[in-house]
Amino acid sequence: MEKTISWVLLAAALILAFGCSKGECKVGDKCSSDQDCGAGLYCFSCLKKVTAGAICVRSTTTNQFQLLNNSLPFNKYAFLTTHNAFAIDGYPQHTPIPRVTETNQEDSITTQLNNGVRALMLDVYDFQGDVWMCHSFSGKCYDFTAFGPAIDFLKEIEGFMSANPSEIVTIILEDYVNADKGLTKVFTDAGLMNYWFPVSGMPKNGGDWPLVSDMVKNDQRLLVFTSISSKESSEGIAYQWNYMVENQCKVFSVHGLSEL
Ligand SMILES: *[C@@H]1O[C@H](CO)[C@@H](O)[C@H](O)[C@H]1NC(C)=O
């Protein structure tokens, strides 16, 4: 009898210490391995070096078109966007010296898209006579801030779009490319002009977008926005702030971030 009680107490103590285990942990619960977390979740430690402990996070997003249908205007749907989608941990070095710049992602572009990301924020620069993706500063790419030629990332997007003919992908460019038609050339070379949604079809003055079903039917499934306003008339690349609004959000401490 005494033994039973002490086992019960021990079990209770373990549950108190850990809260959940063996596939029962929910989003945000502390975990020690993927097996602790429930379906569709995995055990992840963000900011490993700063905060102790890992929590269960979602591995994939919900497909909004399965929740409803795809016959509403494009602007009625919400989707996941990755910031600096190209700044990937462990991305192979493409310059003679190692990178010394921040990374923001752990997944390749293909994995991000397969996991449900539908908009990618990408920083494009003139570099080595071509267009590159770099996490840099002052509008200039350096060997130590360069990730790789833009074509490599764009080809991954093309691969996803050709394999998934009903998916719409949005690209938001932080654009430092001054080369004449530099972006048009790299998007053409990547095979992405085939899916290009023309500026002429984009709504002015905050009106509704075309229906998702029509965008899919017409195979106009790639939306590209640039931060350089003049490129809308010179290259037919939509100027981001003619079509988007944003709200401002700042997190002032790592502690604040872990609480979110
Ligand atoms: C799609 O969903 C909307 C909103 O629920 C509905 O009004 C519309 O009839 C649906 N369209 C189709 C083709 O199912």
GROMACS .gro file of C-alpha atoms in nm, residues 78-236:
model
  159
   78ALA     CA    1  -0.499   3.506  -4.503
   79PHE     CA    2  -0.174   3.317  -4.545
   80LEU     CA    3   0.164   3.271  -4.384
   81THR     CA    4   0.453   3.494  -4.498
   82THR     CA    5   0.821   3.441  -4.420
   83HIS     CA    6   1.047   3.739  -4.360
   84ASN     CA    7   1.392   3.714  -4.520
   85ALA     CA    8   1.285   3.376  -4.656
   86PHE     CA    9   1.628   3.336  -4.823
   87ALA     CA   10   1.831   3.395  -4.503
   88ILE     CA   11   1.847   3.026  -4.420
   89ASP     CA   12   2.063   2.865  -4.153
   90GLY     CA   13   2.338   2.658  -4.313
   91TYR     CA   14   2.271   2.783  -4.669
   92PRO     CA   15   2.581   2.687  -4.870
   93GLN     CA   16   2.847   2.953  -4.896
   94HIS     CA   17   2.873   3.106  -5.246
   95THR     CA   18   3.156   3.358  -5.192
   96PRO     CA   19   3.523   3.313  -5.095
   97ILE     CA   20   3.466   3.426  -4.736
   98PRO     CA   21   3.222   3.301  -4.473
   99ARG     CA   22   2.893   3.483  -4.417
  100VAL     CA   23   2.870   3.715  -4.119
  101THR     CA   24   2.503   3.808  -4.118
  102GLU     CA   25   2.179   3.709  -3.949
  103THR     CA   26   1.967   3.415  -4.056
  104ASN     CA   27   1.588   3.412  -4.017
  105GLN     CA   28   1.479   3.068  -4.141
  106GLU     CA   29   1.573   2.704  -4.095
  107ASP     CA   30   1.384   2.559  -4.393
  108SER     CA   31   1.470   2.578  -4.762
  109ILE     CA   32   1.235   2.779  -4.986
  110THR     CA   33   1.085   2.451  -5.111
  111THR     CA   34   1.019   2.326  -4.757
  112GLN     CA   35   0.871   2.661  -4.655
  113LEU     CA   36   0.628   2.642  -4.949
  114ASN     CA   37   0.548   2.276  -4.885
  115ASN     CA   38   0.474   2.364  -4.521
  116GLY     CA   39   0.214   2.621  -4.628
  117VAL     CA   40   0.404   2.948  -4.664
  118ARG     CA   41   0.242   3.144  -4.950
  119ALA     CA   42   0.434   3.470  -4.943
  120LEU     CA   43   0.810   3.520  -4.933
  121MET     CA   44   0.991   3.841  -4.845
  122LEU     CA   45   1.319   3.852  -5.035
  123ASP     CA   46   1.604   4.107  -5.044
  124VAL     CA   47   1.751   4.144  -5.393
  125TYR     CA   48   2.078   4.319  -5.481
  126ASP     CA   49   2.309   4.380  -5.775
  127PHE     CA   50   2.613   4.160  -5.709
  128GLN     CA   51   2.881   4.005  -5.928
  129GLY     CA   52   2.705   4.128  -6.243
  130ASP     CA   53   2.388   3.943  -6.150
  131VAL     CA   54   2.095   3.958  -5.907
  132TRP     CA   55   2.170   3.802  -5.566
  133MET     CA   56   1.988   3.759  -5.239
  134CYS     CA   57   2.181   3.913  -4.953
  135HIS     CA   58   2.109   4.008  -4.595
  136SER     CA   59   2.302   4.331  -4.613
  137PHE     CA   60   2.292   4.704  -4.542
  138SER     CA   61   2.312   5.044  -4.716
  139GLY     CA   62   2.174   4.893  -5.035
  140LYS     CA   63   2.496   4.708  -5.115
  141CYS     CA   64   2.575   4.336  -5.106
  142TYR     CA   65   2.915   4.210  -4.984
  143ASP     CA   66   3.085   3.871  -4.991
  144PHE     CA   67   3.008   3.834  -4.619
  145THR     CA   68   2.637   3.926  -4.650
  146ALA     CA   69   2.560   3.728  -4.968
  147PHE     CA   70   2.347   3.413  -4.957
  148GLY     CA   71   2.339   3.321  -5.325
  149PRO     CA   72   2.228   3.407  -5.679
  150ALA     CA   73   1.856   3.492  -5.692
  151ILE     CA   74   1.800   3.242  -5.972
  152ASP     CA   75   1.859   2.948  -5.734
  153PHE     CA   76   1.585   3.062  -5.496
  154LEU     CA   77   1.346   3.158  -5.778
  155LYS     CA   78   1.389   2.819  -5.944
  156GLU     CA   79   1.271   2.654  -5.622
  157ILE     CA   80   0.959   2.870  -5.637
  158GLU     CA   81   0.908   2.771  -6.002
  159GLY     CA   82   0.942   2.405  -5.907
  160PHE     CA   83   0.674   2.440  -5.642
  161MET     CA   84   0.437   2.633  -5.872
  162SER     CA   85   0.465   2.385  -6.156
  163ALA     CA   86   0.411   2.093  -5.919
  164ASN     CA   87   0.114   2.265  -5.749
  165PRO     CA   88  -0.099   2.420  -6.026
  166SER     CA   89  -0.367   2.558  -5.795
  167GLU     CA   90  -0.137   2.741  -5.552
  168ILE     CA   91  -0.083   3.118  -5.556
  169VAL     CA   92   0.254   3.255  -5.440
  170THR     CA   93   0.334   3.616  -5.349
  171ILE     CA   94   0.686   3.759  -5.355
  172ILE     CA   95   0.761   4.085  -5.173
  173LEU     CA   96   1.095   4.228  -5.280
  174GLU     CA   97   1.312   4.459  -5.076
  175ASP     CA   98   1.463   4.581  -5.398
  176TYR     CA   99   1.817   4.716  -5.436
  177VAL     CA  100   1.857   4.610  -5.800
  178ASN     CA  101   1.957   4.900  -6.025
  179ALA     CA  102   2.062   4.694  -6.327
  180ASP     CA  103   1.838   4.775  -6.622
  181LYS     CA  104   1.563   4.507  -6.638
  182GLY     CA  105   1.772   4.301  -6.395
  183LEU     CA  106   1.468   4.157  -6.219
  184THR     CA  107   1.276   4.091  -6.541
  185LYS     CA  108   1.574   3.892  -6.668
  186VAL     CA  109   1.613   3.674  -6.358
  187PHE     CA  110   1.238   3.605  -6.329
  188THR     CA  111   1.234   3.512  -6.699
  189ASP     CA  112   1.539   3.286  -6.663
  190ALA     CA  113   1.375   3.111  -6.366
  191GLY     CA  114   1.065   3.035  -6.577
  192LEU     CA  115   0.844   3.243  -6.347
  193MET     CA  116   0.706   3.479  -6.616
  194ASN     CA  117   0.472   3.190  -6.709
  195TYR     CA  118   0.273   3.253  -6.390
  196TRP     CA  119   0.306   3.633  -6.373
  197PHE     CA  120  -0.004   3.823  -6.261
  198PRO     CA  121  -0.006   4.150  -6.461
  199VAL     CA  122  -0.018   4.487  -6.289
  200SER     CA  123  -0.312   4.578  -6.516
  201GLY     CA  124  -0.526   4.317  -6.338
  202MET     CA  125  -0.448   4.445  -5.987
  203PRO     CA  126  -0.719   4.647  -5.810
  204LYS     CA  127  -0.672   5.021  -5.766
  205ASN     CA  128  -0.793   5.220  -5.465
  206GLY     CA  129  -0.837   4.923  -5.234
  207GLY     CA  130  -1.092   4.732  -5.446
  208ASP     CA  131  -1.129   4.355  -5.440
  209TRP     CA  132  -0.879   4.131  -5.617
  210PRO     CA  133  -0.991   3.878  -5.879
  211LEU     CA  134  -1.131   3.547  -5.753
  212VAL     CA  135  -0.870   3.290  -5.655
  213SER     CA  136  -1.046   3.039  -5.881
  214ASP     CA  137  -1.001   3.274  -6.181
  215MET     CA  138  -0.636   3.342  -6.097
  216VAL     CA  139  -0.581   2.965  -6.093
  217LYS     CA  140  -0.780   2.907  -6.414
  218ASN     CA  141  -0.581   3.179  -6.597
  219ASP     CA  142  -0.254   3.047  -6.450
  220GLN     CA  143  -0.178   3.398  -6.319
  221ARG     CA  144  -0.064   3.269  -5.984
  222LEU     CA  145   0.251   3.468  -5.908
  223LEU     CA  146   0.222   3.813  -5.748
  224VAL     CA  147   0.543   4.012  -5.736
  225PHE     CA  148   0.580   4.342  -5.550
  226THR     CA  149   0.883   4.572  -5.541
  227SER     CA  150   0.985   4.847  -5.301
  228ILE     CA  151   1.097   5.068  -5.594
  229SER     CA  152   0.799   5.268  -5.721
  230SER     CA  153   0.944   5.345  -6.067
  231LYS     CA  154   0.958   4.977  -6.161
  232GLU     CA  155   0.579   4.960  -6.190
  233SER     CA  156   0.592   5.164  -6.512
  234SER     CA  157   0.941   5.062  -6.630
  235GLU     CA  158   0.919   4.685  -6.577
  236GLY     CA  159   0.556   4.613  -6.494
   0.00000   0.00000   0.00000
